[in-house]
């Protein structure tokens, strides 16, 4: 039995990587990369060793050849941090994003498989992925998002759920996919309260065929604020002696100056963690140090760990210089327009390269936003090479994919109209507004691919007064009552000219008296 | 139904209607008087309600406030710094650069926005910094703003210092849900208005929908202030949600800071006269919005943003960090919101910081004033000889009046945008309309009188539902016109037309209410329309001027 397990493990591969890089302004960028790879026999029953069986079975039952999931929150500050890590290929927009390549006969069949897939994943990752149904899902072109495993004979489907709050309950199932869970190895450094107190954070799960084997890559990237890790999470005022003041100031006045770069170690950033390694694979830590920083008194650090995770002491000489590569382009998207009925969108894409670039811009819009494609205008220096627009039908999302050639910067603008929903279609928090998925921009330049997502947007829709049905019932009843009274009166009464009105008839008392007489 | 049938029968006999019609002018005066009396009756105990929170999610002042102790030292240091910029008479671009630098000391992303006047001339540079929420979807934001100079043009020393102190303070927070935008516009009116416009149209660095805004005004170099005055009136009759005003008031009272409304009396000393005074302050601010003395929060109007101004009144009861704590607490309540402000009232008059009347209670007074015009229209209909009522005369009157209104609106618009050729053209069409009305026959003049009264009644009551105060003020100013007509006494006509004369009105209203010369008063209205998008000038052109012109023409 043991031999069999060892044999199984020999056929599988597991590796853990941690990349750390101090950024300017006392921020620290770190990426945890967990890779699992295993040969999967094409004939069932499949033997799973490293690769999580539960996930494997979901993929198997839904004929999914590739699956990509992103959880994200925060905004990447490219001004100070430069280009996105790994060219943005592991980054998600805010909320949850999911795309899959499914083997199916046609779109209808693929949709059925997809619904099954997202509903199972929904429970699996504790996220409302079940809401990624046919009203949200889009079918981007394979030119924009090619399968990593290279299987072109599939149907690509993508959905994003921008309103989904990402938090600890998504991290826990994420860590459970690992062979050592978070009991040993680098994953013990990931605790919910530290990960989600970061300025920017993304988690990704990618499953794809790789060299005849099945590969699972799980990545957590975050930018933490180093200063916050030294203080109470509650923002108590600091002691006067702890303030960093301009030296010219006197008593009772402190002109605050930038906090100098503080020294820290792994424990201050990630909290207390187990130092044992996961015996199932190699673990590697690599530190990318800017000039002026040292780790354990050395200017560079890269090591394959053998027994335990070492403590790393980061110290700066206070004169660190950062040279981050700027991203190839920057996308800004915002609403324009005035009032509740009409609106507009304004997208500015700036090319940071000295030569023209060719990008694809993808976005999807919910059915209650009626886009007017004839209002699409292009300003700045660039052209629209190709335009695909699938309007919303049957409450599906509208999908827009543009191929753009950008010289220096372009401004895309278009208008839309907001429609009223049916009363029961409004969510309980209708006045919150409706989240619009992040737009995805992809640059492909030979083998170089760079992806960037804008933040999601919040669209306020006209919301009816929900007590209105009650008021309407009351008003209608009143009007009906009045009308009924009038008509009833007209129907029942005799209309007689005044002159013909019979002269004063006897009243009841007189009648009774008459009878008695 | 029986009652109605009897009434109809009686009127058919002719006596009832005649008796009523004879009393209509009296009823009309009575109507207006009752309307005004209702207004005076509102501050009486039992007529108003105590304010309350409708939105449960606000949780006003439910947590400990943290802006204290060493933050005082920081605010002091920043204040010394910015005071030195002002005392050294530094040029604007240097001031902007150095203020930006202060934001950068706290690692706050800071951007600038160059704004220009409506005519395209350069106005100044606004500074704004964005503190991103750690936990949130990054598509909602709240604004804290402190104009460099306040609404009286004084250097907003404490306000800017507290804003910068708060910017530093909020970088320490890890549990914020909404992004925070700190704005320092170069002045409290046009600069802020341009920034708000730009945020929704052209600014590249934005942080999501603005759910609420707090403007800080602390124009004193003292470390102490007496109490906080809350300003909330917006342009064009818009008001922030009552919940926001309540939240600020509640937060202040929880910090033991007294509050007042629109420069009126503090909450603890309340009587009929103070409530009446506050009521008139509400009407004054709302009717005069976009002309002069606007609280800077009015500049957020029109973009679905609820905004208030916190104004420190000089004195020595509280220290400057209490002002910051009130702002902190109010922002945290906005931060707690899951939905946009929608629960509480959007139309109200505040009689004190803790008592209000809702639209159902105060609207009748403006509607009654407007109704007195309609009553006079009925009176004219019933009193003119039957022969005078013919459709041709009516059509003539309607056509002429529409022509007059269009001419005035065109004239007003092109006067405002300084297009003098078109302005003169509309002045020409205006004079044609005037000559045409003067040359009308007596029956058409009578019809014109009916048309003017009916239109005034309808327009004023419609306006009252949007901008109560402006409708009320216009209604009172135009009231004499209801009793002007060719069938009235000549002396009465001339006296009434004199009282409601545009020259007299601009002189009296401009001088008494705003302390402005008539020319300045008109300039301010035009400026409000052009720079701030306040509609008062166009409303005056579309309602007041044509009505008075038509009324005087038919009396000639």
GROMACS .gro file of N, CA, C and O in nm, chain B residues 396-465:
model
  280
  913UNK      N    1  -5.616   8.418  -2.906
  913UNK     CA    2  -5.527   8.534  -2.920
  913UNK      C    3  -5.446   8.554  -2.792
  913UNK      O    4  -5.325   8.573  -2.795
  914UNK      N    5  -5.519   8.547  -2.678
  914UNK     CA    6  -5.454   8.571  -2.549
  914UNK      C    7  -5.349   8.465  -2.521
  914UNK      O    8  -5.235   8.496  -2.482
  915UNK      N    9  -5.387   8.337  -2.544
  915UNK     CA   10  -5.293   8.229  -2.515
  915UNK      C   11  -5.169   8.242  -2.603
  915UNK      O   12  -5.055   8.233  -2.556
  916UNK      N   13  -5.193   8.269  -2.731
  916UNK     CA   14  -5.081   8.281  -2.825
  916UNK      C   15  -4.989   8.396  -2.784
  916UNK      O   16  -4.867   8.381  -2.776
  917UNK      N   17  -5.050   8.510  -2.751
  917UNK     CA   18  -4.969   8.626  -2.716
  917UNK      C   19  -4.889   8.599  -2.589
  917UNK      O   20  -4.771   8.635  -2.579
  918UNK      N   21  -4.953   8.532  -2.494
  918UNK     CA   22  -4.883   8.509  -2.368
  918UNK      C   23  -4.767   8.411  -2.388
  918UNK      O   24  -4.657   8.432  -2.334
  919UNK      N   25  -4.790   8.306  -2.467
  919UNK     CA   26  -4.681   8.210  -2.493
  919UNK      C   27  -4.565   8.282  -2.561
  919UNK      O   28  -4.447   8.259  -2.528
  920UNK      N   29  -4.599   8.369  -2.654
  920UNK     CA   30  -4.498   8.445  -2.726
  920UNK      C   31  -4.417   8.532  -2.628
  920UNK      O   32  -4.295   8.539  -2.635
  921UNK      N   33  -4.489   8.590  -2.535
  921UNK     CA   34  -4.426   8.676  -2.435
  921UNK      C   35  -4.330   8.595  -2.347
  921UNK      O   36  -4.216   8.636  -2.323
  922UNK      N   37  -4.376   8.478  -2.301
  922UNK     CA   38  -4.294   8.395  -2.214
  922UNK      C   39  -4.168   8.352  -2.289
  922UNK      O   40  -4.056   8.364  -2.239
  923UNK      N   41  -4.188   8.305  -2.414
  923UNK     CA   42  -4.072   8.260  -2.494
  923UNK      C   43  -3.973   8.373  -2.512
  923UNK      O   44  -3.852   8.354  -2.499
  924UNK      N   45  -4.024   8.492  -2.541
  924UNK     CA   46  -3.934   8.606  -2.563
  924UNK      C   47  -3.854   8.635  -2.437
  924UNK      O   48  -3.733   8.658  -2.443
  925UNK      N   49  -3.923   8.633  -2.322
  925UNK     CA   50  -3.853   8.663  -2.197
  925UNK      C   51  -3.749   8.556  -2.165
  925UNK      O   52  -3.638   8.587  -2.124
  926UNK      N   53  -3.786   8.428  -2.185
  926UNK     CA   54  -3.692   8.320  -2.155
  926UNK      C   55  -3.571   8.330  -2.248
  926UNK      O   56  -3.456   8.321  -2.206
  927UNK      N   57  -3.599   8.352  -2.378
  927UNK     CA   58  -3.489   8.367  -2.474
  927UNK      C   59  -3.401   8.484  -2.438
  927UNK      O   60  -3.278   8.474  -2.434
  928UNK      N   61  -3.466   8.595  -2.405
  928UNK     CA   62  -3.391   8.714  -2.366
  928UNK      C   63  -3.305   8.684  -2.243
  928UNK      O   64  -3.185   8.713  -2.241
  929UNK      N   65  -3.367   8.622  -2.142
  929UNK     CA   66  -3.295   8.590  -2.017
  929UNK      C   67  -3.178   8.498  -2.043
  929UNK      O   68  -3.067   8.519  -1.994
  930UNK      N   69  -3.203   8.395  -2.125
  930UNK     CA   70  -3.098   8.297  -2.151
  930UNK      C   71  -2.980   8.360  -2.223
  930UNK      O   72  -2.865   8.348  -2.183
  931UNK      N   73  -3.011   8.433  -2.331
  931UNK     CA   74  -2.901   8.488  -2.410
  931UNK      C   75  -2.833   8.605  -2.339
  931UNK      O   76  -2.716   8.632  -2.362
  932UNK      N   77  -2.908   8.671  -2.250
  932UNK     CA   78  -2.845   8.774  -2.168
  932UNK      C   79  -2.742   8.706  -2.077
  932UNK      O   80  -2.631   8.754  -2.058
  933UNK      N   81  -2.781   8.591  -2.021
  933UNK     CA   82  -2.693   8.521  -1.928
  933UNK      C   83  -2.568   8.468  -1.998
  933UNK      O   84  -2.458   8.476  -1.943
  934UNK      N   85  -2.584   8.412  -2.118
  934UNK     CA   86  -2.465   8.358  -2.185
  934UNK      C   87  -2.391   8.466  -2.265
  934UNK      O   88  -2.298   8.438  -2.338
  935UNK      N   89  -2.437   8.590  -2.249
  935UNK     CA   90  -2.372   8.707  -2.309
  935UNK      C   91  -2.366   8.697  -2.460
  935UNK      O   92  -2.263   8.726  -2.522
  936UNK      N   93  -2.476   8.652  -2.520
  936UNK     CA   94  -2.486   8.653  -2.665
  936UNK      C   95  -2.576   8.770  -2.700
  936UNK      O   96  -2.698   8.759  -2.702
  937UNK      N   97  -2.515   8.890  -2.721
  937UNK     CA   98  -2.594   9.012  -2.726
  937UNK      C   99  -2.679   9.023  -2.853
  937UNK      O  100  -2.786   9.082  -2.849
  938UNK      N  101  -2.636   8.962  -2.964
  938UNK     CA  102  -2.715   8.971  -3.088
  938UNK      C  103  -2.851   8.904  -3.067
  938UNK      O  104  -2.956   8.962  -3.092
  939UNK      N  105  -2.847   8.778  -3.018
  939UNK     CA  106  -2.971   8.704  -2.998
  939UNK      C  107  -3.054   8.768  -2.886
  939UNK      O  108  -3.176   8.766  -2.890
  940UNK      N  109  -2.984   8.823  -2.790
  940UNK     CA  110  -3.051   8.890  -2.680
  940UNK      C  111  -3.135   9.006  -2.735
  940UNK      O  112  -3.252   9.023  -2.700
  941UNK      N  113  -3.075   9.083  -2.827
  941UNK     CA  114  -3.146   9.195  -2.888
  941UNK      C  115  -3.262   9.146  -2.973
  941UNK      O  116  -3.369   9.207  -2.975
  942UNK      N  117  -3.240   9.034  -3.042
  942UNK     CA  118  -3.347   8.977  -3.125
  942UNK      C  119  -3.469   8.946  -3.040
  942UNK      O  120  -3.583   8.980  -3.074
  943UNK      N  121  -3.442   8.881  -2.924
  943UNK     CA  122  -3.554   8.846  -2.838
  943UNK      C  123  -3.617   8.970  -2.775
  943UNK      O  124  -3.736   8.973  -2.748
  944UNK      N  125  -3.536   9.074  -2.755
  944UNK     CA  126  -3.590   9.200  -2.705
  944UNK      C  127  -3.686   9.257  -2.808
  944UNK      O  128  -3.793   9.311  -2.773
  945UNK      N  129  -3.652   9.238  -2.936
  945UNK     CA  130  -3.738   9.287  -3.045
  945UNK      C  131  -3.869   9.209  -3.045
  945UNK      O  132  -3.978   9.270  -3.050
  946UNK      N  133  -3.862   9.077  -3.037
  946UNK     CA  134  -3.986   8.998  -3.037
  946UNK      C  135  -4.069   9.032  -2.913
  946UNK      O  136  -4.191   9.034  -2.917
  947UNK      N  137  -3.999   9.064  -2.805
  947UNK     CA  138  -4.064   9.102  -2.682
  947UNK      C  139  -4.147   9.228  -2.704
  947UNK      O  140  -4.265   9.235  -2.665
  948UNK      N  141  -4.087   9.325  -2.771
  948UNK     CA  142  -4.161   9.451  -2.790
  948UNK      C  143  -4.279   9.430  -2.885
  948UNK      O  144  -4.383   9.492  -2.868
  949UNK      N  145  -4.262   9.338  -2.981
  949UNK     CA  146  -4.376   9.307  -3.070
  949UNK      C  147  -4.491   9.252  -2.986
  949UNK      O  148  -4.606   9.294  -3.000
  950UNK      N  149  -4.456   9.158  -2.895
  950UNK     CA  150  -4.558   9.098  -2.811
  950UNK      C  151  -4.627   9.205  -2.727
  950UNK      O  152  -4.750   9.206  -2.714
  951UNK      N  153  -4.547   9.297  -2.671
  951UNK     CA  154  -4.603   9.401  -2.584
  951UNK      C  155  -4.700   9.488  -2.664
  951UNK      O  156  -4.813   9.514  -2.622
  952UNK      N  157  -4.655   9.531  -2.784
  952UNK     CA  158  -4.741   9.619  -2.867
  952UNK      C  159  -4.870   9.545  -2.902
  952UNK      O  160  -4.980   9.601  -2.893
  953UNK      N  161  -4.855   9.415  -2.937
  953UNK     CA  162  -4.973   9.338  -2.975
  953UNK      C  163  -5.073   9.334  -2.861
  953UNK      O  164  -5.194   9.354  -2.883
  954UNK      N  165  -5.024   9.310  -2.740
  954UNK     CA  166  -5.117   9.298  -2.626
  954UNK      C  167  -5.181   9.434  -2.596
  954UNK      O  168  -5.301   9.442  -2.570
  955UNK      N  169  -5.103   9.542  -2.605
  955UNK     CA  170  -5.157   9.675  -2.577
  955UNK      C  171  -5.270   9.707  -2.676
  955UNK      O  172  -5.371   9.765  -2.641
  956UNK      N  173  -5.254   9.661  -2.803
  956UNK     CA  174  -5.354   9.691  -2.906
  956UNK      C  175  -5.470   9.592  -2.908
  956UNK      O  176  -5.555   9.601  -2.997
  957UNK      N  177  -5.472   9.500  -2.814
  957UNK     CA  178  -5.582   9.404  -2.806
  957UNK      C  179  -5.715   9.475  -2.784
  957UNK      O  180  -5.719   9.581  -2.722
  958UNK      N  181  -5.825   9.413  -2.830
  958UNK     CA  182  -5.958   9.463  -2.797
  958UNK      C  183  -5.990   9.432  -2.652
  958UNK      O  184  -5.916   9.358  -2.586
  959UNK      N  185  -6.098   9.487  -2.603
  959UNK     CA  186  -6.128   9.471  -2.460
  959UNK      C  187  -6.157   9.324  -2.425
  959UNK      O  188  -6.120   9.278  -2.318
  960UNK      N  189  -6.223   9.251  -2.519
  960UNK     CA  190  -6.252   9.111  -2.486
  960UNK      C  191  -6.122   9.029  -2.479
  960UNK      O  192  -6.103   8.947  -2.389
  961UNK      N  193  -6.029   9.053  -2.571
  961UNK     CA  194  -5.902   8.981  -2.568
  961UNK      C  195  -5.823   9.017  -2.443
  961UNK      O  196  -5.756   8.932  -2.383
  962UNK      N  197  -5.832   9.144  -2.403
  962UNK     CA  198  -5.761   9.185  -2.280
  962UNK      C  199  -5.818   9.111  -2.160
  962UNK      O  200  -5.746   9.069  -2.071
  963UNK      N  201  -5.952   9.099  -2.160
  963UNK     CA  202  -6.016   9.027  -2.051
  963UNK      C  203  -5.968   8.881  -2.049
  963UNK      O  204  -5.938   8.825  -1.944
  964UNK      N  205  -5.962   8.821  -2.168
  964UNK     CA  206  -5.915   8.682  -2.179
  964UNK      C  207  -5.771   8.671  -2.131
  964UNK      O  208  -5.731   8.577  -2.064
  965UNK      N  209  -5.692   8.775  -2.166
  965UNK     CA  210  -5.552   8.776  -2.124
  965UNK      C  211  -5.543   8.773  -1.972
  965UNK      O  212  -5.462   8.703  -1.914
  966UNK      N  213  -5.633   8.849  -1.910
  966UNK     CA  214  -5.631   8.853  -1.763
  966UNK      C  215  -5.659   8.713  -1.708
  966UNK      O  216  -5.593   8.667  -1.613
  967UNK      N  217  -5.755   8.645  -1.768
  967UNK     CA  218  -5.788   8.510  -1.722
  967UNK      C  219  -5.668   8.417  -1.743
  967UNK      O  220  -5.629   8.341  -1.653
  968UNK      N  221  -5.608   8.427  -1.863
  968UNK     CA  222  -5.495   8.339  -1.895
  968UNK      C  223  -5.381   8.360  -1.796
  968UNK      O  224  -5.326   8.264  -1.741
  969UNK      N  225  -5.348   8.488  -1.769
  969UNK     CA  226  -5.237   8.517  -1.678
  969UNK      C  227  -5.266   8.457  -1.540
  969UNK      O  228  -5.181   8.390  -1.481
  970UNK      N  229  -5.388   8.478  -1.490
  970UNK     CA  230  -5.420   8.428  -1.355
  970UNK      C  231  -5.414   8.276  -1.349
  970UNK      O  232  -5.358   8.220  -1.255
  971UNK      N  233  -5.473   8.212  -1.451
  971UNK     CA  234  -5.474   8.065  -1.448
  971UNK      C  235  -5.331   8.012  -1.456
  971UNK      O  236  -5.290   7.925  -1.376
  972UNK      N  237  -5.252   8.068  -1.548
  972UNK     CA  238  -5.115   8.018  -1.564
  972UNK      C  239  -5.033   8.040  -1.438
  972UNK      O  240  -4.959   7.952  -1.394
  973UNK      N  241  -5.050   8.158  -1.377
  973UNK     CA  242  -4.976   8.182  -1.252
  973UNK      C  243  -5.015   8.081  -1.145
  973UNK      O  244  -4.929   8.026  -1.076
  974UNK      N  245  -5.146   8.056  -1.134
  974UNK     CA  246  -5.193   7.959  -1.034
  974UNK      C  247  -5.132   7.822  -1.056
  974UNK      O  248  -5.080   7.760  -0.963
  975UNK      N  249  -5.134   7.778  -1.181
  975UNK     CA  250  -5.083   7.644  -1.212
  975UNK      C  251  -4.931   7.637  -1.192
  975UNK      O  252  -4.880   7.548  -1.125
  976UNK      N  253  -4.862   7.737  -1.248
  976UNK     CA  254  -4.715   7.733  -1.241
  976UNK      C  255  -4.666   7.743  -1.097
  976UNK      O  256  -4.576   7.670  -1.056
  977UNK      N  257  -4.727   7.831  -1.019
  977UNK     CA  258  -4.679   7.849  -0.881
  977UNK      C  259  -4.705   7.725  -0.798
  977UNK      O  260  -4.621   7.686  -0.717
  978UNK      N  261  -4.820   7.661  -0.818
  978UNK     CA  262  -4.844   7.541  -0.736
  978UNK      C  263  -4.753   7.427  -0.780
  978UNK      O  264  -4.712   7.345  -0.699
  979UNK      N  265  -4.720   7.420  -0.911
  979UNK     CA  266  -4.625   7.318  -0.956
  979UNK      C  267  -4.487   7.344  -0.897
  979UNK      O  268  -4.421   7.255  -0.846
  980UNK      N  269  -4.447   7.472  -0.904
  980UNK     CA  270  -4.315   7.508  -0.852
  980UNK      C  271  -4.307   7.479  -0.702
  980UNK      O  272  -4.203   7.438  -0.652
  981UNK      N  273  -4.421   7.496  -0.633
  981UNK     CA  274  -4.420   7.476  -0.487
  981UNK      C  275  -4.382   7.334  -0.450
  981UNK      O  276  -4.322   7.312  -0.345
  982UNK      N  277  -4.415   7.238  -0.534
  982UNK     CA  278  -4.381   7.100  -0.499
  982UNK      C  279  -4.232   7.074  -0.516
  982UNK      O  280  -4.180   6.981  -0.458
   0.00000   0.00000   0.00000
